[in-house]
Short mmCIF file of C-alpha atoms in Angstrom, two decimals:
data_model
loop_
_atom_site.label_atom_id
_atom_site.label_comp_id
_atom_site.label_asym_id
_atom_site.label_seq_id
_atom_site.Cartn_x
_atom_site.Cartn_y
_atom_site.Cartn_z
CA UNK A 1 14.53 8.08 1.47
CA UNK A 2 11.82 4.85 1.47
CA UNK A 3 13.27 2.56 4.33
CA UNK A 4 10.85 2.24 7.02
CA UNK A 5 9.31 -0.70 8.96
CA UNK A 6 6.26 -1.57 11.33
CA UNK A 7 5.20 -3.79 14.04
CA UNK A 8 4.05 -7.47 13.29
CA UNK A 9 2.56 -8.81 15.91
CA UNK A 10 0.56 -12.04 17.96
CA UNK A 11 -1.05 -12.43 21.53
CA UNK A 12 -2.48 -14.20 23.01
CA UNK A 13 -5.80 -13.65 23.80
CA UNK A 14 -6.01 -15.84 27.05
CA UNK A 15 -4.86 -13.54 29.53
CA UNK A 16 -1.53 -14.39 30.24
CA UNK A 17 0.43 -11.57 28.37
CA UNK A 18 2.44 -13.67 25.93
CA UNK A 19 3.15 -11.89 22.62
CA UNK A 20 6.01 -11.59 19.69
CA UNK A 21 6.24 -7.87 18.50
CA UNK A 22 9.50 -7.56 15.61
CA UNK A 23 10.02 -5.02 13.61
CA UNK A 24 9.86 -5.50 9.91
CA UNK A 25 11.36 -3.46 7.28
CA UNK A 26 10.16 -2.49 3.96
CA UNK A 27 10.73 -0.52 1.07
CA UNK A 28 7.97 0.17 -0.43
CA UNK A 29 4.39 -1.10 1.04
CA UNK A 30 2.54 -4.05 -0.55
CA UNK A 31 -1.54 -3.60 -0.93
CA UNK A 32 -3.75 -6.34 -1.72
CA UNK A 33 -6.43 -4.67 -4.52
CA UNK A 34 -9.75 -5.21 -3.79
CA UNK A 35 -13.55 -4.42 -5.68
CA UNK A 36 -14.35 -2.05 -7.32
CA UNK A 37 -15.12 1.65 -5.12
CA UNK A 38 -11.72 0.88 -2.77
CA UNK A 39 -9.54 2.88 -2.24
CA UNK A 40 -5.58 3.29 -0.58
CA UNK A 41 -6.97 3.78 2.81
CA UNK A 42 -9.27 0.95 2.33
CA UNK A 43 -6.30 -1.22 1.19
CA UNK A 44 -4.19 -0.21 4.05
CA UNK A 45 -6.64 -0.42 6.95
CA UNK A 46 -6.91 -4.26 5.72
CA UNK A 47 -3.60 -4.97 6.27
CA UNK A 48 -3.16 -2.70 8.94
CA UNK A 49 -6.34 -2.42 10.71
CA UNK A 50 -8.43 -5.18 12.23
CA UNK A 51 -5.86 -8.37 12.94
CA UNK A 52 -6.56 -11.86 12.19
CA UNK A 53 -7.72 -14.06 14.98
CA UNK A 54 -5.81 -17.36 15.71
CA UNK A 55 -8.28 -19.32 16.90
CA UNK A 56 -7.69 -23.14 18.19
CA UNK A 57 -11.46 -24.71 17.26
CA UNK A 58 -11.10 -23.31 13.45
CA UNK A 59 -6.77 -25.57 14.19
CA UNK A 60 -4.82 -22.60 13.52
CA UNK A 61 -4.67 -21.54 16.81
CA UNK A 62 -0.49 -20.22 18.19
CA UNK A 63 1.03 -21.71 20.82
CA UNK A 64 3.55 -19.54 21.84
CA UNK A 65 6.08 -21.53 22.83
CA UNK A 66 7.57 -24.86 22.07
CA UNK A 67 5.89 -27.02 24.55
CA UNK A 68 3.11 -25.35 25.11
CA UNK A 69 -0.98 -25.69 24.71
CA UNK A 70 -1.88 -23.13 21.22
CA UNK A 71 -4.45 -20.88 22.36
CA UNK A 72 -6.29 -18.47 20.36
CA UNK A 73 -4.59 -15.04 19.29
CA UNK A 74 -4.74 -12.36 17.74
CA UNK A 75 -2.20 -11.55 14.31
CA UNK A 76 -1.49 -8.55 12.97
CA UNK A 77 0.57 -5.59 11.54
CA UNK A 78 0.97 -2.10 12.78
CA UNK A 79 2.27 0.67 11.42
CA UNK A 80 4.19 3.15 13.65
CA UNK A 81 4.36 7.11 12.99
CA UNK A 82 7.89 7.08 14.00
CA UNK A 83 8.62 4.24 11.13
CA UNK A 84 6.96 5.53 8.04
CA UNK A 85 10.52 6.72 5.49
CA UNK A 86 10.36 10.31 4.36
CA UNK A 87 9.14 8.95 0.64
CA UNK A 88 6.33 6.24 0.57
CA UNK A 89 5.87 4.16 -1.87
CA UNK A 90 2.90 1.55 -2.28
CA UNK A 91 3.18 -1.98 -4.84
CA UNK A 92 -0.41 -2.40 -5.91
CA UNK A 93 -0.48 -6.61 -6.23
CA UNK A 94 -1.86 -6.15 -10.01
CA UNK A 95 -1.20 -9.23 -10.77
CA UNK A 96 -2.41 -13.30 -9.62
CA UNK A 97 -2.48 -16.59 -9.31
CA UNK A 98 -5.55 -18.02 -11.07
CA UNK A 99 -5.93 -21.74 -9.46
CA UNK A 100 -8.43 -22.69 -11.76
CA UNK A 101 -6.96 -21.66 -14.86
CA UNK A 102 -3.84 -22.51 -13.65
CA UNK A 103 -2.21 -19.24 -14.97
CA UNK A 104 -1.01 -15.29 -14.18
CA UNK A 105 -4.06 -12.60 -14.73
CA UNK A 106 -3.89 -9.34 -13.91
CA UNK A 107 -5.59 -7.28 -11.54
CA UNK A 108 -7.79 -4.44 -13.66
CA UNK A 109 -10.01 -3.81 -10.10
CA UNK A 110 -10.86 0.96 -9.68
CA UNK A 111 -8.02 1.48 -6.49
CA UNK A 112 -8.55 5.54 -5.51
CA UNK A 113 -5.24 6.74 -3.94
CA UNK A 114 -5.63 11.16 -3.25
CA UNK A 115 -2.80 13.98 -3.41
CA UNK A 116 -2.57 14.08 0.17
CA UNK A 117 -2.99 11.30 2.21
CA UNK A 118 -3.05 12.03 6.56
CA UNK A 119 -2.21 7.77 7.82
CA UNK A 120 -2.98 9.36 11.09
CA UNK A 121 -5.60 7.34 11.87
CA UNK A 122 -4.49 3.83 11.20
CA UNK A 123 -0.97 4.83 12.59
CA UNK A 124 -0.08 4.50 16.08
CA UNK A 125 3.03 7.04 18.06
CA UNK A 126 5.19 5.00 19.93
CA UNK A 127 5.60 7.62 22.20
CA UNK A 128 2.66 10.04 21.64
CA UNK A 129 1.63 11.36 24.93
CA UNK A 130 5.05 13.71 23.65
CA UNK A 131 4.90 14.86 20.79
CA UNK A 132 1.73 17.76 19.44
CA UNK A 133 -1.04 16.94 17.52
CA UNK A 134 0.59 18.76 14.38
CA UNK A 135 3.94 16.60 15.02
CA UNK A 136 2.18 13.29 14.77
CA UNK A 137 0.85 14.65 11.45
CA UNK A 138 3.53 15.96 10.04
CA UNK A 139 5.15 12.55 10.47
CA UNK A 140 2.04 10.77 8.68
CA UNK A 141 0.82 13.22 5.46
CA UNK A 142 2.18 12.58 2.66
CA UNK A 143 1.58 14.58 -0.84
CA UNK A 144 1.20 12.39 -4.53
CA UNK A 145 5.25 12.80 -6.57
CA UNK A 146 4.75 9.74 -8.84
CA UNK A 147 2.37 7.34 -9.78
CA UNK A 148 4.00 4.67 -11.66
CA UNK A 149 1.88 3.09 -14.92
CA UNK A 150 1.55 -0.83 -16.47
CA UNK A 151 0.03 -0.88 -19.73
CA UNK A 152 -0.65 -4.20 -21.16
CA UNK A 153 -1.54 -7.75 -19.99
CA UNK A 154 0.44 -10.20 -17.25
CA UNK A 155 3.94 -10.59 -19.17
CA UNK A 156 3.05 -8.12 -21.75
CA UNK A 157 3.02 -4.51 -21.33
CA UNK A 158 4.99 -0.82 -20.50
CA UNK A 159 5.35 1.22 -17.80
CA UNK A 160 5.40 5.06 -18.24
CA UNK A 161 5.27 7.27 -15.42
CA UNK A 162 3.49 10.36 -13.86
CA UNK A 163 5.55 12.91 -11.55
CA UNK A 164 5.30 16.02 -9.92
CA UNK A 165 8.23 17.41 -9.59
CA UNK A 166 7.43 20.04 -7.08
CA UNK A 167 4.77 19.06 -4.46
CA UNK A 168 3.63 22.65 -4.20
CA UNK A 169 3.08 23.14 -7.69
CA UNK A 170 -0.33 21.34 -9.57
CA UNK A 171 2.05 21.03 -12.36
CA UNK A 172 2.41 17.42 -13.62
CA UNK A 173 4.49 15.56 -16.92
CA UNK A 174 3.46 12.13 -18.26
CA UNK A 175 7.53 10.70 -18.70
CA UNK A 176 7.19 7.78 -21.86
CA UNK A 177 10.20 6.49 -23.25
CA UNK A 178 11.48 9.25 -24.71
CA UNK A 179 8.23 11.67 -24.90
CA UNK A 180 7.20 13.99 -21.42
CA UNK A 181 4.16 15.51 -21.66
CA UNK A 182 2.46 18.23 -19.00
CA UNK A 183 -1.05 17.35 -18.57
CA UNK A 184 -3.38 17.85 -15.43
CA UNK A 185 -4.03 16.25 -12.24
CA UNK A 186 -7.10 15.10 -13.51
CA UNK A 187 -5.88 13.07 -16.36
CA UNK A 188 -3.24 11.29 -14.25
CA UNK A 189 -5.86 10.06 -11.85
CA UNK A 190 -8.09 9.36 -14.53
CA UNK A 191 -5.03 6.70 -16.08
CA UNK A 192 -4.12 5.77 -12.60
CA UNK A 193 -6.90 4.07 -10.72
CA UNK A 194 -7.89 1.01 -13.34
CA UNK A 195 -11.00 0.08 -13.19
CA UNK A 196 -11.67 -1.45 -16.15
CA UNK A 197 -11.01 -4.68 -17.69
CA UNK A 198 -10.18 -4.27 -21.46
CA UNK A 199 -8.22 -0.71 -21.84
CA UNK A 200 -6.71 -1.56 -24.69
CA UNK A 201 -8.19 1.04 -26.94
CA UNK A 202 -7.43 4.08 -24.52
CA UNK A 203 -4.95 6.47 -25.27
CA UNK A 204 -2.82 4.92 -22.55
CA UNK A 205 -4.59 1.28 -22.58
CA UNK A 206 -3.42 1.15 -18.46
CA UNK A 207 -5.24 -0.25 -15.59
CA UNK A 208 -3.92 1.11 -12.57
CA UNK A 209 -0.59 2.72 -11.27
CA UNK A 210 1.54 2.51 -8.21
CA UNK A 211 1.82 5.48 -6.00
CA UNK A 212 4.89 7.20 -3.99
CA UNK A 213 4.61 10.04 -2.02
#
């Protein structure tokens, strides 16, 4: 249910056609949390959109073969529609290492995500010519079903979750240890997006959630 795959690649830019492609298997997609105002699609496009340039002039060119010279190349990853799992989990990397202080800190930057996620703009299909547009959309569209929240700072905190058992309904529930409460979708998004440095005085004190669709 959770197993998916994407394609990692390196392609030479010298016109030789040399490239290396590999299928990478995942149970969740780990995404960096960017600055204020970013969205889940922004984070996905950063990792699965424009490739990184490996430049010989900058000292990080790609050596296609053991005895070959380094060449300029593009390095990146591509989401494949057919490789998407039935249930798609995202891991938002909200803990980061600070070199200046030699310590781990929590990233509280806001990252918004929708109740319906359409990945068609960043996915490619291996046999798109044989598929109808409706079939591709079915493969790349997800309904938000649950969000896991971390409350607190790095090394200290508490986890709880929001769950929508029926994706055809707007009814959400908050599961916090033994306490289960009905909540609205607006409450879920207000609590799950993050965006404040310190919410310790807020009802749930959270700083962002991990969406599962």
